[in-house]
Structures are given as C-alpha cells and as structure tokens.
Amino acid sequence: MASLPPIANNPDIRFLGAQLGEVIRAYGGERLFEATEAIRRASVERHRGIGDGAAVDLQLEQLDLGETLDFVRGFMLFSMLANLAEDRQGIATEQGADLTAALARLADEGIDRKAASDLLARGLVAPVLTAHPTEVRRKSMIDHKNRIADLMEMRDRGREVTPDGDAVEAAIGRQIALLWQTRVLRRERLYVTDEVETALSYLRDVFLPALPALYQRWDKAFGHRIASFLRPGSWIGGDRDGNPYVTADSLRTALARASEAALGYYCDAVHALGAELSISTEHAQVDEAVLALAEASGDTAASRADEPYRRALSGIYARLAATHQALTGKASPRPGRLTGEPYPDPRAFRADLIAIARALAGSGGGALASGGALGRLIRAVETFGFHLATLDLRQNSAVHERVVAELLKVAGVEADYAALDEDARVDLLRRELANARPLASRFASYSEETTGELAIVQAAAEAHARYGPGCITNYIVSMGKSVSDLLEINLLLKEVGLYRPGAEPGAAIMAVPLFETIEDLEAGPDIMRAYFALPEIAAIARARGYQEVMIGYSDSNKDGGYLTSTWSLSKASTALAPVFEEAGVAMQLFHGRGGAVGRGGGSAFAAIRAQPHGTVQGRIRITEQGEMIAGKYGTPATAMANLEAMASATLLASLEPEHLSAPDNARFGAVMDQLSDTAFHAYRDLVYGTEGFRTFFRQMTPIAEIAGLKIGSRPASRKKSDAIEDLRAIPWVFSWAQARVMLPGWYGVGHAIAGCRDKALLADMAEEWPLFAATLANMEMVLAKSDIGIAGRYATLVEDKALRDTIFGRIRDGWQRTHDGLLEITRQSRLLEKHPALETSIRLRLPYIEPLNLLQIELMKRHRAGEDDARIGEGILLSINAIATALRNSG
C-alpha cells in the first residue's frame, strides 16, 4: 500500500482543539484530560502507522463508566468544532460553484447572459427542508456552535473585543465551556411542533436575511435585476407519509408560525426604513406616488409634516401590522398608533414598496435607488410572500386508495373501488372529477383515517384563502404506481374547491408522483404518458406550464443497491424528458436526496451537473434533511455558498451543450446497463436472498439502539415488522454508517467492476462522463469513511458464529473488490489521492471516530447482556451522536 502523505490541521482546528482541551481540564479534571489525551495520541499514532490497535483498546479499558461518558462527549465536541473549522475554510465548497464562474463558463460556450436570465425568469430552484430524523444534535448545541462561528469571524477581522466589550478569545472559550456543560441527548421524543420550530429557526434566522443579500450579488453579476427564482420549501407539518402525528392542526401550526416569522421580519424592516428615509420636501422633489401614500397614511405628526417617505412608511407599517394581526391573530412586534386595512396579498405590499423605490431611483441620478435595505426587502417579499416557505403535502398512495374507496362507497357511487382494475378506476375517477358535486357529506359518518385526510385538504383550502396560493402548491403521493394514484389526489382536492372541473379545469395544488423503487422508476415514463393523455390533465398542466415528478433515492437504493439506484434515477429522468416534450409541458424534477451517499448524498453541485442532458430545464427541487440542514444552512455565510452552488449548477445543467457524443452516450449507457445488472443481483442476493441476513444486520449494527435517540417524530418502520423491506431507508443507512460498513453506499459495485473486462473503457467513463464521475466520487468518500477492520469488531456482536463468518466474509470481500476496482479505474494509488482537501478532512477525524466505535461496541455488549446501569444506555446513545457528528453525512 502506498504511504500516506502527512496531514496538518488547519489553524482553526488547532486553536479550537486547544480551547476544548483547556475546557476539559477545567471542568472534567486533570485525570480526564490526561486520559483523553492519551487515547487521542494512541489513536492518531495508530493511524500514522505507529503502534497498533491493541494499545488503543487497552487504554479505553482504563475508563470507568462516568469517564466514558465524558470522553465520548469530548470527542464529539472536537468533531463538531472540526466541522465548524472546515466549513469556515471552505472545505465543503467546490471550486467554480458560484454564479460568476458559471456565467463565464457559459460565455465560453457561446451562451450569453440574456439566455441565462431568461431561463431563470421561468425557472425554480428550491431547497426543501424535511424532518427526516438524522440530526442527532440538540438545537442548543447547534446554537452554541453558531455563536462560536460568529466569534471566529470577529477574530478573523482582527477584533480583540466583541461589541459587548468581551474579549473575543475568552468569549469563544466560554461558548465551548457552555457546550461542555450542555446536555447532549434529548430526554423526550420530538413532536411535530418541535420539528416545525427547528425548521423555522433556519428559515427565519438564515434564509430570510441570506437570500436577499445573495440576490444583490447575483444582480451585480448579471448587470441587471434578475427574477426571484430561488425559493425555499418545507415538508415539516405537511408530510404525513408514515407519520400519524402530522394532522390538520399541525399543518395549520406550521403555516401560521411561518407566516408570523415572515411578517415579523417585514415589520422590522419597514420600521428600520422609516428611521432611515428622513428625506424632507424642503430639500428634495418627491414623486406623486409617495405623496399619495403619505397622505393616505393617516400620519399627521407635525414633526414629520415635511417627510413624506416616513409618513408613507408609517402607513405601510400600519397596513402590515393589520395584516400581521389578521393572519396570525397576534399584534405586530411594534404596535403603532395608526390603523390601516390589511394587505390582501403580498403583491399589494410589494406595490407600495416599489412606489417608494421608483421615487428614490428617479431623483438625484438614482443615488438612493433600491439596491440597499429597501431593495432587499422587496426581494424578500417576492421570495417569501406572506407564507415564508412553500409547504408540501405528502401521503402514501395506499391511504388515498382507502379514503377514496370509503367516500365512493358512502356516497353510493361504487361499493368496492379497491376491487376495480386500473382502467375502471381511471374511468370512474374522471367521471367524478368532471362532476362539481362533492362526495363527502356532513351527515355521513367516516373512519378516523378518512376524516383526517379530509381535514388536511380543508386546512389546505383555508391556507390558500388566508396566506395565498404560494403557501401550498404540491401534493406528493408516495409509492406512486399508477394514474389513478394521481387522480385520487385531485378528487380529494375537488372536495374543498382546490380542483375545479369545467370547460377549463384547474388545480390550485399539483398532484406529484413519487417514484421510489426500481420498479416504480422504470414504470414512471409510461405512467406520466398515460396521465398526460387525459385531456383535462393535459389542459391543467399546460396552463400551469410545468408538471413535477419526484424521484426517490433512499428506497431505490435500499431496493436495488447504490449503482442500480443511481443509474435507474438517471434513466428514468432521461426517459421522462420526451414524454413531457410530447405533452408540451416543462418537466420539474424533485430529487429526494438525503445526507448519506446511500440516500443520494454527496455534492449537490456535482449531482445537478451530472443530471442527464435536457432533464433539468431550469427547474429543480431538492430535499434537505437531518444533519445536512445545519451543515449547509447553519449560518448565512454557509447558506449563501450552498444556495449559490445549487443555482450555478442548475444554470450549467440547463444551458451547457451536451459534451458527450451520441455514440459515447450509447456506448457508456450500454456498459452502465451491464454494471447495474451485475451490481443489482449481487446486492439483492446478499440483502434479500441470504438466509439470516436480517438477523445479522440487527445484531451487528446499533439499529435497535438508534430507536432510543429522540431525533424525530416518525416511526422507524412503515409497519410493525422487522423485515428490511418495511424498515425506512434512514435507519437502514444510519445503522450501517455507525458500524463503519457504509454498505448502502458501495455494495455490488465491486462485483460490477470486476465483471467488466474492459477496464480501460471504465476509466474513460470516469474521466469523460459526469454521471459516472460523480457516482464514483461519492462512493470513494464512503469507502474512505468506512473501516472494514472496525466493522469486523461490530460483527462479533452477531451471536451465530457461522452466520457471522459467512455474511461478514462476503461483505469484507465485496468491500475489497470495490476498493481495488475503484482505484484501478480512477488510476489512483490510494483513496482520495486526487481530492487532497477531502482526504485531509477525513483522515483528520478518523482517529477520533475509532475509539468511539470501540467504546460503542463494548457498551452494546454489556447492554445486550442485560446490564441495567442507566449510564450504559446513555453511553451508547452518546456514542451514536458522536460518531454521526464526526462522519457528518451519515444519514
């Protein structure tokens, strides 16, 4: 094996690590500090080739249970601070992933800025926050980390004291001390309202200030004001798939709290503008529109008689405060003495702001034009409306089928809808959709499930009336397998007026299929072709201009393995494009990515650029979930970098010409078909075809212990079953990550590479084909974070030795095949040789993960043997938390 080059901590890691060491010494005592240092040194030396693993084990055994808990916390905090330091140094930001670089690249291809601007005018880029439970850290921990980040920025600028007069470095030490003394684990399970509040903190504190500032930067890059094409979304409070705790009430709560945050932000901004715009008629000509707003404001204060802008803003604030009261039921942050009519919608509010902006731009040569605070406020209103983030609804198709069947039966329309074949279902649903008569009756009795689903669509209709149509635009059907699955959603929407029949039918909320399994992805194009063949559906889609299709990474991976999932998603996207073109409808793909590579994780910039040519079309939505939300959007600075990467990649993927020739596309695609087929059968044979694999998985990994983490409101399995088919993809991937196997991110690929005779062709594909390059790059990161030696320690937890040796032997051999095959076709002597920054990042943290794994294994043995000391269970949960923090994209 080639020797590894030396690595050096970046200065931030050295500084923060030293600060943490002093905190451990001060609050944990000299013995804990020395024990932690000894284990750290031994582990680092082992990874540098000095000493051996036995030395690490020996020193871990010297810790008692109390010291073990403190040790785990210390290593977890180091990993958290290392993550912060790396993010600050731009480790996670890719070169060229900014809009200026994208525009320059397009210009080199002969594509001018007008083409890019026109695309964005009809485009949409939307990060969609979900509550999928992979964020193990409490919000309190994340808040302290963000305060440290702010203080580190002050230190960068050479400031020695904070605005409050505290010494900056001492303030950093205090925050680390607070982290050390903050409880890591949640004592109570999360409720939907908790998840709503967590998401709201990012939308309010990060997205609201960051996006308008980002648009200012983009306007300068383009040389003119561009459309507001990037807007956030959320599932939290509307995603009911497998979560019985999401109800009509939680939907209302999520919408109300989001509206309150947006309107509160606007109130503060208008108040600040009123303080700033002190323009007097004694020194300036004032536009008639502003004078009219001033006169209509009701502000008769003598002190402002000559200040029409302030008077106009007083009236705007009064109307905004009335809007706040009307939509939230609460007074505005600064109740004023003036009264006003609530704004009917965000457009009316924006119109008043535009009147002021035009007046400022029209005098003095535009020196006070709307590029400052006023311009940012106008951009915020365009982007966030009165709803802050578009909230999706989501439910499983099986639920819709049962609800529609009951509605039809009670109404006397069809006694056994479930028994009908697909053609009969479609015919029946189309007849009902053409009929304005509702199915549900307030005089009839329905099951709890049907009552709940009807309440959801009723709440959605109320939300449209209250907050505007932008608050909910998509209704996603999980496990979408047929046209009837989509029509059933429309039928439910018709019950509350959100689907309108008639000569020109309309749908205020779009039915969106989610194709999740390999089979669903293959069937997707035929389903959409049949859906568009319905005249009323085609008319609605053309009037809207686009139709969304969601493609799922997690379940397709769990179903068919990493390579087959990646290739099936790409082929499905490619096959869908001509279906949409024939229908005359733009295609909007919604990518259901998670944090782990096994769930679509990895570089979003590279992933978007690797999408098949012609499939992005300026419109894309991507889920953001779990630990990735804090990692990508924890601060305005990191949010701006990641949002800009998404926007830049979307521009490039939409406008860059196809660089692969048609013959190469066909040749590479044929090879991928073969690779995928081999990988699929290897993966399916191991996971679903091997007797005892379910037992092996549940005994080797901490899947049972993960259930003890209070990190989400949704159950881990879809059904009360221990079958892998019923297990959700998140705990499936999360468990393999904890055991350092990372199996969903690579298994089967080694078999595929080994089975291909033309390795030179695979090397060409890795160099020339963005899809294959991104696939291998993500897998390479997973392999670098895995450790088959540590995984072997976890395998000792499997009680049946024969079962353990057989299955783990196959996993170990598969890992080696994948490792060796990857190096061969990427022409490297070691993993990440061509990615030195990422290599340094991962190698830096590996010595801090290994002791955590070894401790976790020992604690799991004791726990499963029946030891009932509460500290054992707490130690396991702390170790899960710490390992996930160190691995970063683990779920």
Coordinates of C-alpha atoms in Angstrom, one line a residue, residues 125-540:
V125 CA -34.5 26.2 -7.7
A126 CA -35.9 25.1 -4.3
P127 CA -34.2 23.5 -1.3
V128 CA -36.9 21.8 0.6
L129 CA -36.4 21.2 4.3
T130 CA -37.7 17.9 5.7
A131 CA -37.9 16.5 9.2
H132 CA -36.2 13.2 8.3
P133 CA -34.5 12.1 11.6
T134 CA -30.8 12.1 11.1
E135 CA -29.9 15.3 13.0
V136 CA -28.7 13.8 16.3
R137 CA -27.6 17.1 17.9
R138 CA -30.0 19.2 20.0
K139 CA -30.7 22.7 18.7
S140 CA -29.0 24.1 21.8
M141 CA -25.7 22.5 20.7
I142 CA -26.1 23.9 17.2
D143 CA -26.8 27.4 18.6
H144 CA -23.6 27.4 20.6
K145 CA -21.7 26.3 17.6
N146 CA -23.1 29.1 15.5
R147 CA -22.1 31.6 18.2
I148 CA -18.6 30.3 18.1
A149 CA -18.6 30.8 14.3
D150 CA -19.7 34.4 14.7
L151 CA -16.9 35.0 17.2
M152 CA -14.4 33.3 15.0
E153 CA -15.3 35.8 12.2
M154 CA -14.6 38.6 14.6
R155 CA -11.2 37.1 15.4
D156 CA -10.5 36.8 11.6
R157 CA -11.1 40.5 11.3
G158 CA -8.6 41.2 14.0
R159 CA -11.1 42.3 16.6
E160 CA -10.0 41.7 20.1
V161 CA -13.3 42.5 21.8
T162 CA -16.9 41.9 21.0
P163 CA -19.5 44.7 20.5
D164 CA -20.5 43.9 24.2
G165 CA -16.9 44.5 25.4
D166 CA -15.9 40.9 26.0
A167 CA -12.5 39.6 24.9
V168 CA -13.2 37.6 21.7
E169 CA -11.0 34.6 22.5
A170 CA -12.3 34.5 26.1
A171 CA -15.9 34.6 24.6
I172 CA -15.0 31.6 22.4
G173 CA -13.8 29.7 25.4
R174 CA -17.0 30.5 27.3
Q175 CA -19.1 29.1 24.4
I176 CA -17.0 25.9 24.4
A177 CA -17.4 25.7 28.1
L178 CA -21.2 26.1 27.7
L179 CA -21.1 23.3 25.1
W180 CA -19.3 21.1 27.5
Q181 CA -21.9 21.6 30.1
T182 CA -24.9 21.4 27.8
R183 CA -26.9 18.1 27.8
V184 CA -26.3 16.4 24.5
L185 CA -29.2 14.0 24.4
R186 CA -32.9 14.8 24.2
R187 CA -34.9 13.4 27.1
E188 CA -38.2 13.5 25.3
R189 CA -39.1 12.5 21.8
L190 CA -39.6 15.2 19.3
Y191 CA -43.1 16.3 18.4
V192 CA -44.1 17.7 15.0
T193 CA -44.3 21.2 16.6
D194 CA -40.7 20.8 17.7
E195 CA -39.6 20.0 14.2
V196 CA -41.6 22.9 12.9
E197 CA -39.8 25.3 15.3
T198 CA -36.4 23.9 14.4
A199 CA -37.0 24.4 10.6
L200 CA -38.5 27.8 11.3
S201 CA -35.2 28.9 13.1
Y202 CA -33.3 28.2 9.8
L203 CA -35.9 29.9 7.6
R204 CA -36.2 32.9 9.8
D205 CA -32.6 33.4 11.0
V206 CA -30.7 32.3 7.9
F207 CA -32.8 32.2 4.7
L208 CA -34.7 35.4 5.3
P209 CA -31.5 37.6 5.6
A210 CA -29.3 35.4 3.3
L211 CA -31.4 35.2 0.2
P212 CA -32.0 38.9 -0.5
A213 CA -28.3 39.5 0.1
L214 CA -27.4 36.7 -2.3
Y215 CA -29.8 38.2 -5.0
Q216 CA -27.9 41.5 -4.7
R217 CA -24.7 39.7 -5.5
W218 CA -26.4 37.9 -8.5
D219 CA -27.9 41.2 -9.8
K220 CA -24.4 42.6 -10.0
A221 CA -23.1 39.5 -11.8
F222 CA -25.8 39.8 -14.4
G223 CA -25.7 43.6 -14.6
H224 CA -29.5 43.8 -14.0
R225 CA -32.2 42.7 -11.7
I226 CA -33.0 39.0 -12.2
A227 CA -36.1 37.1 -11.4
S228 CA -36.7 35.6 -7.9
F229 CA -36.2 32.0 -9.0
L230 CA -34.7 30.5 -5.8
R231 CA -37.3 30.0 -3.1
P232 CA -37.3 27.6 -0.1
G233 CA -39.8 24.9 0.6
S234 CA -40.6 22.6 3.5
W235 CA -42.3 19.3 4.3
I236 CA -42.4 19.8 8.0
G237 CA -46.1 19.8 9.2
G238 CA -47.4 18.5 5.8
D239 CA -45.6 15.2 5.4
R240 CA -47.9 12.5 6.7
D241 CA -46.4 9.5 5.0
G242 CA -45.9 7.1 7.8
N243 CA -46.2 9.8 10.5
P244 CA -49.6 9.6 12.3
Y245 CA -48.7 12.7 14.3
V246 CA -49.0 15.1 11.3
T247 CA -52.6 16.3 11.3
A248 CA -54.6 19.2 10.0
D249 CA -53.8 21.0 13.3
S250 CA -50.0 20.6 12.8
L251 CA -50.4 21.8 9.2
R252 CA -52.2 25.0 10.5
T253 CA -49.5 25.5 13.1
A254 CA -46.6 25.2 10.6
L255 CA -48.3 27.7 8.3
A256 CA -49.2 30.1 11.0
R257 CA -45.7 30.1 12.6
A258 CA -44.1 30.6 9.2
S259 CA -46.3 33.5 8.3
E260 CA -45.6 35.1 11.7
A261 CA -41.9 34.9 11.1
A262 CA -42.1 36.5 7.6
L263 CA -44.5 39.3 8.6
G264 CA -42.4 40.0 11.8
Y265 CA -39.3 40.3 9.6
Y266 CA -41.1 42.7 7.2
C267 CA -42.4 44.8 10.1
D268 CA -38.9 45.2 11.5
A269 CA -37.6 46.1 8.0
V270 CA -40.2 48.7 7.4
H271 CA -39.7 50.2 10.8
A272 CA -35.9 50.5 10.1
L273 CA -36.6 52.1 6.7
G274 CA -38.8 54.6 8.4
A275 CA -35.9 55.6 10.6
E276 CA -33.6 55.8 7.6
L277 CA -35.6 57.7 5.0
S278 CA -35.6 61.2 6.6
I279 CA -35.9 63.0 3.2
S280 CA -37.6 66.4 3.5
T281 CA -39.6 68.2 0.9
E282 CA -37.5 71.2 1.7
H283 CA -34.5 69.6 0.1
A284 CA -35.9 67.1 -2.4
Q285 CA -38.6 66.7 -5.1
V286 CA -40.9 63.9 -4.1
D287 CA -42.8 61.6 -6.5
E288 CA -46.6 61.9 -6.6
A289 CA -47.0 58.3 -5.7
V290 CA -45.1 58.7 -2.5
L291 CA -47.0 61.9 -1.6
A292 CA -50.3 59.9 -2.2
L293 CA -49.1 57.2 0.2
A294 CA -48.1 59.8 2.7
E295 CA -51.5 61.5 2.6
A296 CA -53.3 58.2 2.9
S297 CA -51.2 57.0 5.8
G298 CA -53.1 59.0 8.5
D299 CA -49.8 60.2 9.9
T300 CA -50.4 63.8 10.9
A301 CA -47.5 64.3 13.2
A302 CA -46.1 67.8 12.9
S303 CA -42.6 66.6 13.3
R304 CA -43.0 64.6 10.0
A305 CA -45.0 67.0 8.0
D306 CA -42.2 67.6 5.6
E307 CA -41.0 64.0 5.5
P308 CA -43.3 62.2 3.1
Y309 CA -41.3 59.0 2.9
R310 CA -41.5 58.5 6.6
R311 CA -45.2 59.2 6.6
A312 CA -45.7 56.8 3.7
L313 CA -43.8 54.1 5.6
S314 CA -45.9 54.8 8.7
G315 CA -49.0 54.0 6.6
I316 CA -47.3 50.9 5.1
Y317 CA -46.4 49.7 8.6
A318 CA -50.0 50.2 9.8
R319 CA -51.3 48.1 7.0
L320 CA -48.6 45.5 7.6
A321 CA -49.4 45.4 11.3
A322 CA -53.1 44.9 10.4
T323 CA -52.0 42.1 8.1
H324 CA -50.0 40.5 10.9
Q325 CA -53.0 40.6 13.2
A326 CA -55.3 39.2 10.6
L327 CA -53.1 36.3 9.6
T328 CA -51.5 35.3 12.9
G329 CA -54.1 36.5 15.4
K330 CA -51.2 38.4 17.2
A331 CA -50.2 42.0 17.4
S332 CA -47.2 43.1 15.3
P333 CA -43.8 43.3 17.0
R334 CA -44.1 47.1 17.4
P335 CA -47.8 48.0 17.7
G336 CA -48.3 51.6 16.4
R337 CA -51.0 54.2 16.9
L338 CA -52.0 54.3 13.3
T339 CA -54.6 51.9 11.8
G340 CA -54.8 50.5 8.3
E341 CA -56.5 47.9 6.2
P342 CA -54.7 44.6 5.9
Y343 CA -52.9 43.9 2.7
P344 CA -55.0 41.5 0.6
D345 CA -51.8 39.7 -0.7
P346 CA -48.0 40.2 -0.9
R347 CA -48.3 41.8 -4.3
A348 CA -50.2 44.8 -2.8
F349 CA -47.5 45.2 -0.2
R350 CA -44.8 45.0 -2.8
A351 CA -46.5 47.6 -5.0
D352 CA -46.3 50.2 -2.2
L353 CA -42.6 49.4 -1.7
I354 CA -42.0 49.6 -5.4
A355 CA -43.6 53.0 -5.5
I356 CA -41.1 54.2 -2.9
A357 CA -38.1 52.6 -4.7
R358 CA -39.1 54.2 -8.0
A359 CA -39.3 57.6 -6.4
L360 CA -35.9 57.2 -4.9
A361 CA -34.4 55.9 -8.2
G362 CA -36.0 58.8 -10.1
S363 CA -34.2 61.6 -8.3
G364 CA -30.6 62.6 -7.8
G365 CA -29.4 60.4 -10.6
G366 CA -30.6 57.3 -8.8
A367 CA -28.1 57.7 -5.9
L368 CA -30.7 56.4 -3.5
A369 CA -32.0 53.6 -5.8
S370 CA -33.3 50.4 -4.3
G371 CA -30.1 48.4 -4.0
G372 CA -29.9 48.7 -0.3
A373 CA -32.3 47.8 2.6
L374 CA -35.4 48.7 0.5
G375 CA -34.2 46.5 -2.4
R376 CA -33.5 43.6 -0.1
L377 CA -37.0 44.0 1.5
I378 CA -38.7 44.0 -1.9
R379 CA -36.7 40.9 -2.9
A380 CA -37.7 39.2 0.4
V381 CA -41.4 39.9 -0.3
E382 CA -41.1 38.4 -3.8
T383 CA -39.3 35.4 -2.5
F384 CA -41.1 34.6 0.8
G385 CA -44.6 36.2 0.4
F386 CA -46.7 36.0 3.5
H387 CA -46.0 32.3 3.8
L388 CA -42.2 32.2 4.1
A389 CA -41.7 28.7 2.5
T390 CA -43.9 26.6 0.3
L391 CA -45.2 23.7 2.3
D392 CA -45.8 20.4 0.5
L393 CA -48.4 17.8 1.4
R394 CA -47.4 14.2 1.2
Q395 CA -49.2 10.9 1.9
N396 CA -48.9 7.3 0.8
S397 CA -51.0 6.1 -2.2
A398 CA -52.4 3.2 -0.1
V399 CA -54.0 5.8 2.2
H400 CA -55.6 7.7 -0.7
E401 CA -57.0 4.5 -2.1
R402 CA -58.7 3.6 1.2
V403 CA -60.1 7.1 1.7
V404 CA -61.4 7.4 -1.9
A405 CA -62.9 3.9 -1.6
E406 CA -64.8 4.9 1.5
L407 CA -66.0 8.2 0.1
L408 CA -67.3 6.4 -3.1
K409 CA -69.0 3.7 -1.0
V410 CA -70.7 6.0 1.4
A411 CA -71.9 8.2 -1.4
G412 CA -73.4 5.2 -3.2
V413 CA -71.2 5.6 -6.3
E414 CA -69.1 2.4 -6.1
A415 CA -69.4 -0.3 -3.5
D416 CA -65.9 -1.8 -3.9
Y417 CA -63.4 0.7 -5.5
A418 CA -60.4 -1.4 -4.4
A419 CA -61.6 -4.4 -6.5
L420 CA -61.7 -2.4 -9.7
D421 CA -58.8 -2.7 -12.2
E422 CA -56.8 0.3 -13.2
D423 CA -58.8 1.2 -16.3
A424 CA -62.1 1.1 -14.4
R425 CA -60.6 3.2 -11.6
V426 CA -59.4 5.9 -14.0
D427 CA -62.8 6.0 -15.8
L428 CA -64.7 6.3 -12.5
L429 CA -62.3 9.0 -11.1
R430 CA -62.6 11.0 -14.3
R431 CA -66.3 10.9 -14.2
E432 CA -66.3 12.2 -10.6
L433 CA -63.7 14.8 -11.4
A434 CA -65.9 16.2 -14.1
N435 CA -68.8 16.4 -11.7
A436 CA -69.0 19.5 -9.5
R437 CA -71.0 17.5 -6.9
P438 CA -68.9 16.8 -3.7
L439 CA -68.7 13.2 -2.5
A440 CA -68.4 13.9 1.3
S441 CA -71.5 14.7 3.3
R442 CA -71.6 16.3 6.7
F443 CA -74.5 14.0 7.5
A444 CA -72.4 10.8 6.9
S445 CA -70.0 9.0 9.3
Y446 CA -66.5 8.2 8.2
S447 CA -63.5 6.4 9.6
E448 CA -60.9 8.3 11.5
E449 CA -58.4 8.0 8.6
T450 CA -60.9 9.4 6.1
T451 CA -61.9 12.2 8.5
G452 CA -58.3 13.1 9.0
E453 CA -57.4 13.2 5.3
L454 CA -60.5 15.4 4.5
A455 CA -59.4 17.7 7.3
I456 CA -56.0 18.1 5.7
V457 CA -57.3 19.2 2.4
Q458 CA -59.8 21.5 4.1
A459 CA -56.9 23.1 6.0
A460 CA -55.1 23.5 2.7
A461 CA -58.0 25.3 1.2
E462 CA -58.2 27.6 4.3
A463 CA -54.5 28.3 3.9
H464 CA -54.8 29.3 0.3
A465 CA -57.5 31.8 1.3
R466 CA -55.5 33.1 4.2
Y467 CA -51.9 33.2 3.0
G468 CA -52.2 33.0 -0.8
P469 CA -51.7 30.1 -3.2
G470 CA -48.0 30.1 -2.8
C471 CA -48.2 28.5 0.7
I472 CA -49.1 25.0 -0.7
T473 CA -48.5 24.2 -4.3
N474 CA -47.6 20.4 -4.3
Y475 CA -49.3 17.3 -3.1
I476 CA -46.9 14.4 -3.3
V477 CA -48.1 10.8 -3.4
S478 CA -45.6 8.3 -2.1
M479 CA -45.3 4.9 -3.8
G480 CA -46.9 6.4 -6.9
K481 CA -47.6 3.4 -9.1
S482 CA -50.5 4.4 -11.4
V483 CA -52.5 7.2 -13.0
S484 CA -55.3 6.5 -10.5
D485 CA -52.9 7.3 -7.7
L486 CA -52.7 10.9 -9.0
L487 CA -56.4 11.2 -9.9
E488 CA -57.3 10.2 -6.3
I489 CA -55.4 13.3 -5.0
N490 CA -57.3 15.5 -7.4
L491 CA -60.6 14.0 -6.2
L492 CA -59.7 14.9 -2.6
L493 CA -58.8 18.4 -3.7
K494 CA -62.1 18.8 -5.5
E495 CA -63.9 18.2 -2.2
V496 CA -62.6 21.6 -1.0
G497 CA -62.5 23.5 -4.2
L498 CA -58.8 23.2 -4.9
Y499 CA -59.6 21.2 -8.1
R500 CA -62.2 22.8 -10.3
P501 CA -64.0 20.9 -13.1
G502 CA -65.5 22.5 -16.1
A503 CA -64.6 23.6 -19.7
E504 CA -61.3 24.9 -18.4
P505 CA -60.4 22.7 -15.4
G506 CA -57.9 24.0 -12.9
A507 CA -55.9 22.7 -9.9
A508 CA -54.6 25.1 -7.3
I509 CA -52.4 22.3 -5.9
M510 CA -50.4 20.0 -8.2
A511 CA -50.6 16.2 -7.8
V512 CA -47.0 14.9 -7.8
P513 CA -46.0 11.3 -8.2
L514 CA -43.0 10.0 -6.1
F515 CA -41.4 7.1 -7.9
E516 CA -39.3 5.4 -5.2
T517 CA -38.4 1.7 -6.0
I518 CA -36.5 0.5 -9.0
E519 CA -39.8 -0.9 -10.5
D520 CA -41.5 2.5 -9.9
L521 CA -38.7 4.4 -11.6
E522 CA -38.9 2.1 -14.7
A523 CA -42.7 2.5 -14.9
G524 CA -42.6 6.3 -14.3
P525 CA -42.5 7.4 -18.0
D526 CA -45.4 5.2 -19.0
I527 CA -47.5 6.5 -16.0
M528 CA -46.8 10.1 -17.0
R529 CA -47.6 9.5 -20.6
A530 CA -50.9 8.0 -19.7
Y531 CA -51.6 10.8 -17.2
F532 CA -50.9 13.5 -19.9
A533 CA -53.2 11.6 -22.3
L534 CA -56.2 12.6 -20.2
P535 CA -57.4 15.9 -21.8
E536 CA -58.3 17.6 -18.6
I537 CA -54.9 16.8 -17.0
A538 CA -53.1 18.0 -20.1
A539 CA -55.0 21.2 -20.1
I540 CA -54.2 21.9 -16.4

